[in-house]
Amino acid sequence: MQLSNNLVLFDDNDRLSVRLYAASSLKAVLSEISQAFTRKYKIPIKLEFDDAELLRERLLTGERADIFAADDLQNPSVLMQANKSSPVVNFTSNRICAIAKPGIIINSDTLLDLMLSSEIRLRTSTPHPNLFEDYTQAVFHKAEKLRAGSFDKLNSKALRLGSGSNYPIISERRNKFVYFILETQQVDIFLSYYTNARLAHLEAPDLQIINLPKKLCFYVNYGMTIINKSHSAAVMLAMYILSQDGQEILAKYGFSISVMR
């Protein structure tokens, strides 16, 4: 059965495998979802993780995959706009929060005051140079609307830790937030994804996770697209990610459920 020129359904080769390309930040959760999918449908998944921008370019230049899942909407949209894939689906979201060292008296209402304080060392991750949007800048712009001058002050004081020649070599087994906040005590407040904060808190329960107040709140939407000429098993996996089972696994890792509400 054939649905269109780009998507073939119920082919004899459906059960061979599905090639899933995904952003590195999704490695743990999509690995678990893929394992659950394979147990249920006996269809193996071949996983490839890298920066979303690099995966996008590999797919644009002809590398073969069946599904592309990114930690943004723009990268999969580039494939769609190049007529290489299906419409992009927002399959989950991640919210920005603050991670604070133990001992600071802090909550959502006082977070901005402390971020602006000259006594507080505010840190953010250095964005990948090809990122379409820097989430910290989005939060700082929201702060400017609440308090004039906040954008420039936050940008001038926030130290980017994440890359560059001065960035220390940290083992992949060590949590960078635990390293900077507790081990080396270089950071008082770190802005990052909630999923990152959750992992840091699991390793070091003394760390505080503070939700951004409503007027500073910012969500990053994650997109998924099916590559042209993929078989129905790819559709099955995409639907499984969107299903209640898939969304429950995403929620377990701290992602926001943006479908199946």
PDB file of C-alpha atoms in Angstrom:
ATOM      1  CA  MET A   1       0.000   0.000   0.000  1.00  0.00           C
ATOM      2  CA  GLN A   2       1.354   3.439  -0.974  1.00  0.00           C
ATOM      3  CA  LEU A   3       0.213   6.677   0.647  1.00  0.00           C
ATOM      4  CA  SER A   4       2.236   9.133  -1.464  1.00  0.00           C
ATOM      5  CA  ASN A   5       5.369   9.348  -3.564  1.00  0.00           C
ATOM      6  CA  ASN A   6       7.422   9.944  -0.440  1.00  0.00           C
ATOM      7  CA  LEU A   7       5.951   7.573   2.134  1.00  0.00           C
ATOM      8  CA  VAL A   8       5.441   3.843   1.529  1.00  0.00           C
ATOM      9  CA  LEU A   9       3.201   1.912   3.912  1.00  0.00           C
ATOM     10  CA  PHE A  10       3.200  -1.803   4.740  1.00  0.00           C
ATOM     11  CA  ASP A  11       6.269  -2.662   2.690  1.00  0.00           C
ATOM     12  CA  ASP A  12       7.859  -6.085   3.086  1.00  0.00           C
ATOM     13  CA  ASN A  13      10.988  -4.434   4.493  1.00  0.00           C
ATOM     14  CA  ASP A  14       9.120  -2.587   7.245  1.00  0.00           C
ATOM     15  CA  ARG A  15      10.451  -4.716  10.067  1.00  0.00           C
ATOM     16  CA  LEU A  16      14.129  -4.468   9.139  1.00  0.00           C
ATOM     17  CA  SER A  17      14.916  -1.357  11.208  1.00  0.00           C
ATOM     18  CA  VAL A  18      14.227   2.341  11.681  1.00  0.00           C
ATOM     19  CA  ARG A  19      17.059   4.866  11.524  1.00  0.00           C
ATOM     20  CA  LEU A  20      16.499   7.585  14.093  1.00  0.00           C
ATOM     21  CA  TYR A  21      18.767  10.635  14.035  1.00  0.00           C
ATOM     22  CA  ALA A  22      18.418  12.833  17.110  1.00  0.00           C
ATOM     23  CA  ALA A  23      20.068  15.673  19.006  1.00  0.00           C
ATOM     24  CA  SER A  24      22.574  14.562  21.641  1.00  0.00           C
ATOM     25  CA  SER A  25      20.464  16.092  24.430  1.00  0.00           C
ATOM     26  CA  LEU A  26      17.793  13.480  23.646  1.00  0.00           C
ATOM     27  CA  LYS A  27      20.111  10.486  23.889  1.00  0.00           C
ATOM     28  CA  ALA A  28      18.936   9.036  27.195  1.00  0.00           C
ATOM     29  CA  VAL A  29      15.203   9.498  26.719  1.00  0.00           C
ATOM     30  CA  LEU A  30      15.017   8.424  23.065  1.00  0.00           C
ATOM     31  CA  SER A  31      17.194   5.404  23.795  1.00  0.00           C
ATOM     32  CA  GLU A  32      14.660   4.278  26.397  1.00  0.00           C
ATOM     33  CA  ILE A  33      11.712   5.025  24.113  1.00  0.00           C
ATOM     34  CA  SER A  34      13.366   3.069  21.299  1.00  0.00           C
ATOM     35  CA  GLN A  35      13.977   0.092  23.575  1.00  0.00           C
ATOM     36  CA  ALA A  36      10.324   0.112  24.667  1.00  0.00           C
ATOM     37  CA  PHE A  37       9.187   0.361  21.040  1.00  0.00           C
ATOM     38  CA  THR A  38      11.407  -2.562  19.983  1.00  0.00           C
ATOM     39  CA  ARG A  39      10.139  -4.736  22.843  1.00  0.00           C
ATOM     40  CA  LYS A  40       6.542  -4.061  21.810  1.00  0.00           C
ATOM     41  CA  TYR A  41       6.786  -4.252  18.016  1.00  0.00           C
ATOM     42  CA  LYS A  42       9.976  -6.302  17.462  1.00  0.00           C
ATOM     43  CA  ILE A  43      11.325  -3.585  15.151  1.00  0.00           C
ATOM     44  CA  PRO A  44      14.964  -2.633  15.861  1.00  0.00           C
ATOM     45  CA  ILE A  45      15.985   1.017  15.975  1.00  0.00           C
ATOM     46  CA  LYS A  46      19.344   2.289  14.736  1.00  0.00           C
ATOM     47  CA  LEU A  47      20.234   5.404  16.735  1.00  0.00           C
ATOM     48  CA  GLU A  48      22.557   8.242  15.744  1.00  0.00           C
ATOM     49  CA  PHE A  49      23.112  11.196  18.107  1.00  0.00           C
ATOM     50  CA  ASP A  50      24.934  14.444  17.387  1.00  0.00           C
ATOM     51  CA  ASP A  51      24.356  18.202  17.401  1.00  0.00           C
ATOM     52  CA  ALA A  52      21.071  18.893  15.638  1.00  0.00           C
ATOM     53  CA  GLU A  53      22.753  21.335  13.262  1.00  0.00           C
ATOM     54  CA  LEU A  54      25.324  18.753  12.185  1.00  0.00           C
ATOM     55  CA  LEU A  55      22.690  16.061  11.698  1.00  0.00           C
ATOM     56  CA  ARG A  56      20.610  18.475   9.643  1.00  0.00           C
ATOM     57  CA  GLU A  57      23.519  19.130   7.306  1.00  0.00           C
ATOM     58  CA  ARG A  58      24.294  15.437   6.970  1.00  0.00           C
ATOM     59  CA  LEU A  59      20.699  14.761   5.983  1.00  0.00           C
ATOM     60  CA  LEU A  60      20.620  17.691   3.561  1.00  0.00           C
ATOM     61  CA  THR A  61      23.667  16.319   1.791  1.00  0.00           C
ATOM     62  CA  GLY A  62      22.088  12.917   1.261  1.00  0.00           C
ATOM     63  CA  GLU A  63      22.811  10.834   4.342  1.00  0.00           C
ATOM     64  CA  ARG A  64      19.938   8.437   4.954  1.00  0.00           C
ATOM     65  CA  ALA A  65      17.701   8.343   8.021  1.00  0.00           C
ATOM     66  CA  ASP A  66      14.012   7.733   8.644  1.00  0.00           C
ATOM     67  CA  ILE A  67      13.273  10.187  11.482  1.00  0.00           C
ATOM     68  CA  PHE A  68      15.023  13.343  12.612  1.00  0.00           C
ATOM     69  CA  ALA A  69      14.317  14.589  16.152  1.00  0.00           C
ATOM     70  CA  ALA A  70      15.866  17.895  17.240  1.00  0.00           C
ATOM     71  CA  ASP A  71      15.979  20.024  20.378  1.00  0.00           C
ATOM     72  CA  ASP A  72      14.418  22.869  18.426  1.00  0.00           C
ATOM     73  CA  LEU A  73      11.851  23.348  15.661  1.00  0.00           C
ATOM     74  CA  GLN A  74      14.055  25.179  13.177  1.00  0.00           C
ATOM     75  CA  ASN A  75      16.489  22.424  12.228  1.00  0.00           C
ATOM     76  CA  PRO A  76      13.832  19.880  11.178  1.00  0.00           C
ATOM     77  CA  SER A  77      11.931  22.704   9.482  1.00  0.00           C
ATOM     78  CA  VAL A  78      14.941  23.294   7.219  1.00  0.00           C
ATOM     79  CA  LEU A  79      14.596  19.718   5.962  1.00  0.00           C
ATOM     80  CA  MET A  80      10.873  20.145   5.431  1.00  0.00           C
ATOM     81  CA  GLN A  81      11.389  23.409   3.539  1.00  0.00           C
ATOM     82  CA  ALA A  82      13.947  21.638   1.342  1.00  0.00           C
ATOM     83  CA  ASN A  83      11.245  19.057   0.493  1.00  0.00           C
ATOM     84  CA  LYS A  84      13.228  16.313   2.177  1.00  0.00           C
ATOM     85  CA  SER A  85      10.796  15.448   4.963  1.00  0.00           C
ATOM     86  CA  SER A  86       7.265  15.614   6.335  1.00  0.00           C
ATOM     87  CA  PRO A  87       5.721  18.538   8.272  1.00  0.00           C
ATOM     88  CA  VAL A  88       7.422  19.095  11.614  1.00  0.00           C
ATOM     89  CA  VAL A  89       5.666  17.914  14.779  1.00  0.00           C
ATOM     90  CA  ASN A  90       6.335  19.470  18.190  1.00  0.00           C
ATOM     91  CA  PHE A  91       6.715  16.243  20.191  1.00  0.00           C
ATOM     92  CA  THR A  92       7.838  17.704  23.516  1.00  0.00           C
ATOM     93  CA  SER A  93       9.165  20.842  25.211  1.00  0.00           C
ATOM     94  CA  ASN A  94      11.792  21.758  27.769  1.00  0.00           C
ATOM     95  CA  ARG A  95      11.532  24.689  30.136  1.00  0.00           C
ATOM     96  CA  ILE A  96      14.256  26.960  31.407  1.00  0.00           C
ATOM     97  CA  CYS A  97      14.880  27.048  35.144  1.00  0.00           C
ATOM     98  CA  ALA A  98      17.558  28.121  37.613  1.00  0.00           C
ATOM     99  CA  ILE A  99      19.905  25.853  39.536  1.00  0.00           C
ATOM    100  CA  ALA A 100      21.198  27.456  42.735  1.00  0.00           C
ATOM    101  CA  LYS A 101      23.815  26.499  45.272  1.00  0.00           C
ATOM    102  CA  PRO A 102      22.712  25.370  48.731  1.00  0.00           C
ATOM    103  CA  GLY A 103      22.278  28.087  51.346  1.00  0.00           C
ATOM    104  CA  ILE A 104      20.919  30.822  49.116  1.00  0.00           C
ATOM    105  CA  ILE A 105      17.459  31.959  50.202  1.00  0.00           C
ATOM    106  CA  ILE A 106      15.732  31.986  46.860  1.00  0.00           C
ATOM    107  CA  ASN A 107      12.375  31.358  45.213  1.00  0.00           C
ATOM    108  CA  SER A 108      10.641  32.296  41.975  1.00  0.00           C
ATOM    109  CA  ASP A 109       9.646  35.711  43.304  1.00  0.00           C
ATOM    110  CA  THR A 110      13.188  36.695  44.326  1.00  0.00           C
ATOM    111  CA  LEU A 111      15.029  35.026  41.451  1.00  0.00           C
ATOM    112  CA  LEU A 112      15.364  38.113  39.239  1.00  0.00           C
ATOM    113  CA  ASP A 113      16.570  40.254  42.144  1.00  0.00           C
ATOM    114  CA  LEU A 114      19.310  37.739  42.879  1.00  0.00           C
ATOM    115  CA  MET A 115      20.251  37.337  39.215  1.00  0.00           C
ATOM    116  CA  LEU A 116      20.780  41.109  39.057  1.00  0.00           C
ATOM    117  CA  SER A 117      22.656  41.296  42.350  1.00  0.00           C
ATOM    118  CA  SER A 118      26.351  42.155  42.097  1.00  0.00           C
ATOM    119  CA  GLU A 119      27.019  39.610  44.847  1.00  0.00           C
ATOM    120  CA  ILE A 120      25.623  36.690  42.852  1.00  0.00           C
ATOM    121  CA  ARG A 121      27.693  34.900  40.227  1.00  0.00           C
ATOM    122  CA  LEU A 122      25.299  34.148  37.396  1.00  0.00           C
ATOM    123  CA  ARG A 123      26.298  31.577  34.815  1.00  0.00           C
ATOM    124  CA  THR A 124      24.783  30.248  31.610  1.00  0.00           C
ATOM    125  CA  SER A 125      25.892  27.689  29.066  1.00  0.00           C
ATOM    126  CA  THR A 126      27.631  28.876  25.939  1.00  0.00           C
ATOM    127  CA  PRO A 127      25.295  28.246  23.022  1.00  0.00           C
ATOM    128  CA  HIS A 128      26.432  26.322  19.976  1.00  0.00           C
ATOM    129  CA  PRO A 129      27.472  28.919  17.351  1.00  0.00           C
ATOM    130  CA  ASN A 130      24.870  27.586  14.916  1.00  0.00           C
ATOM    131  CA  LEU A 131      21.953  27.671  17.332  1.00  0.00           C
ATOM    132  CA  PHE A 132      18.947  29.525  15.958  1.00  0.00           C
ATOM    133  CA  GLU A 133      18.004  30.965  19.342  1.00  0.00           C
ATOM    134  CA  ASP A 134      19.831  31.469  22.600  1.00  0.00           C
ATOM    135  CA  TYR A 135      17.327  30.764  25.364  1.00  0.00           C
ATOM    136  CA  THR A 136      19.203  32.870  27.901  1.00  0.00           C
ATOM    137  CA  GLN A 137      18.820  35.908  25.676  1.00  0.00           C
ATOM    138  CA  ALA A 138      15.091  35.234  25.484  1.00  0.00           C
ATOM    139  CA  VAL A 139      14.900  35.184  29.294  1.00  0.00           C
ATOM    140  CA  PHE A 140      16.989  38.363  29.544  1.00  0.00           C
ATOM    141  CA  HIS A 141      14.678  40.121  27.083  1.00  0.00           C
ATOM    142  CA  LYS A 142      11.709  39.146  29.264  1.00  0.00           C
ATOM    143  CA  ALA A 143      13.555  40.548  32.288  1.00  0.00           C
ATOM    144  CA  GLU A 144      14.028  43.847  30.440  1.00  0.00           C
ATOM    145  CA  LYS A 145      10.263  44.186  30.090  1.00  0.00           C
ATOM    146  CA  LEU A 146       9.903  43.774  33.853  1.00  0.00           C
ATOM    147  CA  ARG A 147      12.751  46.044  34.821  1.00  0.00           C
ATOM    148  CA  ALA A 148      14.459  48.528  32.505  1.00  0.00           C
ATOM    149  CA  GLY A 149      18.193  47.961  32.192  1.00  0.00           C
ATOM    150  CA  SER A 150      18.024  44.270  33.110  1.00  0.00           C
ATOM    151  CA  PHE A 151      19.017  42.988  29.666  1.00  0.00           C
ATOM    152  CA  ASP A 152      22.334  44.849  29.549  1.00  0.00           C
ATOM    153  CA  LYS A 153      23.137  44.183  33.193  1.00  0.00           C
ATOM    154  CA  LEU A 154      22.452  40.451  32.945  1.00  0.00           C
ATOM    155  CA  ASN A 155      24.466  40.149  29.756  1.00  0.00           C
ATOM    156  CA  SER A 156      27.399  42.043  31.220  1.00  0.00           C
ATOM    157  CA  LYS A 157      27.582  39.934  34.375  1.00  0.00           C
ATOM    158  CA  ALA A 158      26.584  36.475  33.102  1.00  0.00           C
ATOM    159  CA  LEU A 159      29.604  34.294  32.444  1.00  0.00           C
ATOM    160  CA  ARG A 160      29.186  31.725  29.713  1.00  0.00           C
ATOM    161  CA  LEU A 161      30.500  28.314  30.703  1.00  0.00           C
ATOM    162  CA  GLY A 162      30.276  25.632  28.098  1.00  0.00           C
ATOM    163  CA  SER A 163      32.989  25.882  25.487  1.00  0.00           C
ATOM    164  CA  GLY A 164      36.146  27.647  24.429  1.00  0.00           C
ATOM    165  CA  SER A 165      39.842  27.384  25.222  1.00  0.00           C
ATOM    166  CA  ASN A 166      39.329  28.225  28.906  1.00  0.00           C
ATOM    167  CA  TYR A 167      36.678  25.578  29.432  1.00  0.00           C
ATOM    168  CA  PRO A 168      37.974  22.842  31.749  1.00  0.00           C
ATOM    169  CA  ILE A 169      38.020  19.255  30.564  1.00  0.00           C
ATOM    170  CA  ILE A 170      35.254  17.491  32.452  1.00  0.00           C
ATOM    171  CA  SER A 171      34.608  13.767  32.195  1.00  0.00           C
ATOM    172  CA  GLU A 172      31.278  12.877  30.600  1.00  0.00           C
ATOM    173  CA  ARG A 173      30.540  10.947  33.792  1.00  0.00           C
ATOM    174  CA  ARG A 174      30.662  14.129  35.873  1.00  0.00           C
ATOM    175  CA  ASN A 175      27.752  16.521  35.961  1.00  0.00           C
ATOM    176  CA  LYS A 176      28.961  19.971  34.881  1.00  0.00           C
ATOM    177  CA  PHE A 177      26.477  21.793  37.128  1.00  0.00           C
ATOM    178  CA  VAL A 178      27.638  19.852  40.186  1.00  0.00           C
ATOM    179  CA  TYR A 179      31.220  20.595  39.139  1.00  0.00           C
ATOM    180  CA  PHE A 180      30.775  24.358  38.751  1.00  0.00           C
ATOM    181  CA  ILE A 181      28.381  24.948  41.649  1.00  0.00           C
ATOM    182  CA  LEU A 182      29.565  22.516  44.328  1.00  0.00           C
ATOM    183  CA  GLU A 183      33.024  21.183  43.472  1.00  0.00           C
ATOM    184  CA  THR A 184      34.774  24.340  42.273  1.00  0.00           C
ATOM    185  CA  GLN A 185      32.191  26.779  43.704  1.00  0.00           C
ATOM    186  CA  GLN A 186      32.462  29.095  40.696  1.00  0.00           C
ATOM    187  CA  VAL A 187      28.718  29.531  40.320  1.00  0.00           C
ATOM    188  CA  ASP A 188      25.854  30.696  42.527  1.00  0.00           C
ATOM    189  CA  ILE A 189      22.997  30.489  40.012  1.00  0.00           C
ATOM    190  CA  PHE A 190      23.021  28.636  36.708  1.00  0.00           C
ATOM    191  CA  LEU A 191      20.311  28.999  34.055  1.00  0.00           C
ATOM    192  CA  SER A 192      19.651  25.817  32.107  1.00  0.00           C
ATOM    193  CA  TYR A 193      17.056  23.329  30.910  1.00  0.00           C
ATOM    194  CA  TYR A 194      14.903  21.674  33.546  1.00  0.00           C
ATOM    195  CA  THR A 195      16.034  18.258  32.287  1.00  0.00           C
ATOM    196  CA  ASN A 196      19.644  19.247  33.075  1.00  0.00           C
ATOM    197  CA  ALA A 197      18.642  20.601  36.477  1.00  0.00           C
ATOM    198  CA  ARG A 198      16.847  17.372  37.281  1.00  0.00           C
ATOM    199  CA  LEU A 199      19.955  15.289  36.522  1.00  0.00           C
ATOM    200  CA  ALA A 200      22.123  17.598  38.630  1.00  0.00           C
ATOM    201  CA  HIS A 201      19.682  17.401  41.529  1.00  0.00           C
ATOM    202  CA  LEU A 202      19.601  13.606  41.347  1.00  0.00           C
ATOM    203  CA  GLU A 203      23.384  13.596  41.748  1.00  0.00           C
ATOM    204  CA  ALA A 204      23.481  16.374  44.356  1.00  0.00           C
ATOM    205  CA  PRO A 205      20.145  16.731  46.208  1.00  0.00           C
ATOM    206  CA  ASP A 206      21.382  19.850  48.054  1.00  0.00           C
ATOM    207  CA  LEU A 207      21.182  21.845  44.835  1.00  0.00           C
ATOM    208  CA  GLN A 208      18.059  23.983  44.517  1.00  0.00           C
ATOM    209  CA  ILE A 209      15.855  24.009  41.417  1.00  0.00           C
ATOM    210  CA  ILE A 210      13.892  27.232  41.012  1.00  0.00           C
ATOM    211  CA  ASN A 211      11.147  27.655  38.459  1.00  0.00           C
ATOM    212  CA  LEU A 212      11.244  30.946  36.591  1.00  0.00           C
ATOM    213  CA  PRO A 213       8.337  33.265  37.476  1.00  0.00           C
ATOM    214  CA  LYS A 214       5.515  33.328  34.963  1.00  0.00           C
ATOM    215  CA  LYS A 215       6.680  36.534  33.272  1.00  0.00           C
ATOM    216  CA  LEU A 216      10.187  35.127  32.763  1.00  0.00           C
ATOM    217  CA  CYS A 217       9.093  31.611  31.862  1.00  0.00           C
ATOM    218  CA  PHE A 218      10.455  30.300  28.581  1.00  0.00           C
ATOM    219  CA  TYR A 219       9.879  26.962  26.832  1.00  0.00           C
ATOM    220  CA  VAL A 220      11.979  25.413  24.083  1.00  0.00           C
ATOM    221  CA  ASN A 221       9.941  23.304  21.669  1.00  0.00           C
ATOM    222  CA  TYR A 222      11.407  20.123  20.192  1.00  0.00           C
ATOM    223  CA  GLY A 223      10.596  19.077  16.622  1.00  0.00           C
ATOM    224  CA  MET A 224      10.418  15.770  14.788  1.00  0.00           C
ATOM    225  CA  THR A 225      10.092  15.059  11.071  1.00  0.00           C
ATOM    226  CA  ILE A 226       9.882  11.889   8.967  1.00  0.00           C
ATOM    227  CA  ILE A 227      12.366  11.778   6.113  1.00  0.00           C
ATOM    228  CA  ASN A 228      10.954  11.237   2.613  1.00  0.00           C
ATOM    229  CA  LYS A 229      10.736   7.664   1.300  1.00  0.00           C
ATOM    230  CA  SER A 230      10.701   6.178   4.781  1.00  0.00           C
ATOM    231  CA  HIS A 231       8.630   3.078   5.455  1.00  0.00           C
ATOM    232  CA  SER A 232       5.664   2.601   7.739  1.00  0.00           C
ATOM    233  CA  ALA A 233       7.832   1.435  10.637  1.00  0.00           C
ATOM    234  CA  ALA A 234       9.148   5.001  10.836  1.00  0.00           C
ATOM    235  CA  VAL A 235       5.578   6.278  11.083  1.00  0.00           C
ATOM    236  CA  MET A 236       4.930   3.712  13.816  1.00  0.00           C
ATOM    237  CA  LEU A 237       7.939   4.931  15.819  1.00  0.00           C
ATOM    238  CA  ALA A 238       6.960   8.583  15.384  1.00  0.00           C
ATOM    239  CA  MET A 239       3.430   7.811  16.550  1.00  0.00           C
ATOM    240  CA  TYR A 240       4.836   5.846  19.496  1.00  0.00           C
ATOM    241  CA  ILE A 241       6.878   8.886  20.586  1.00  0.00           C
ATOM    242  CA  LEU A 242       3.667  10.931  20.432  1.00  0.00           C
ATOM    243  CA  SER A 243       1.619   8.258  22.201  1.00  0.00           C
ATOM    244  CA  GLN A 244       0.839   8.141  25.905  1.00  0.00           C
ATOM    245  CA  ASP A 245       3.581   5.533  26.421  1.00  0.00           C
ATOM    246  CA  GLY A 246       6.204   7.672  24.716  1.00  0.00           C
ATOM    247  CA  GLN A 247       5.094  10.857  26.429  1.00  0.00           C
ATOM    248  CA  GLU A 248       5.218   9.207  29.839  1.00  0.00           C
ATOM    249  CA  ILE A 249       8.861   8.299  29.252  1.00  0.00           C
ATOM    250  CA  LEU A 250       9.600  11.870  28.146  1.00  0.00           C
ATOM    251  CA  ALA A 251       7.897  13.188  31.285  1.00  0.00           C
ATOM    252  CA  LYS A 252       9.979  10.828  33.429  1.00  0.00           C
ATOM    253  CA  TYR A 253      13.105  12.571  32.154  1.00  0.00           C
ATOM    254  CA  GLY A 254      11.694  15.995  32.943  1.00  0.00           C
ATOM    255  CA  PHE A 255      10.406  16.975  29.516  1.00  0.00           C
ATOM    256  CA  SER A 256       7.071  18.751  29.219  1.00  0.00           C
ATOM    257  CA  ILE A 257       4.251  16.889  27.528  1.00  0.00           C
ATOM    258  CA  SER A 258       3.170  19.103  24.659  1.00  0.00           C
ATOM    259  CA  VAL A 259       0.859  16.605  22.994  1.00  0.00           C
ATOM    260  CA  MET A 260      -1.801  14.119  24.153  1.00  0.00           C
ATOM    261  CA  ARG A 261      -3.150  16.620  26.700  1.00  0.00           C
TER     262      ARG A 261
END
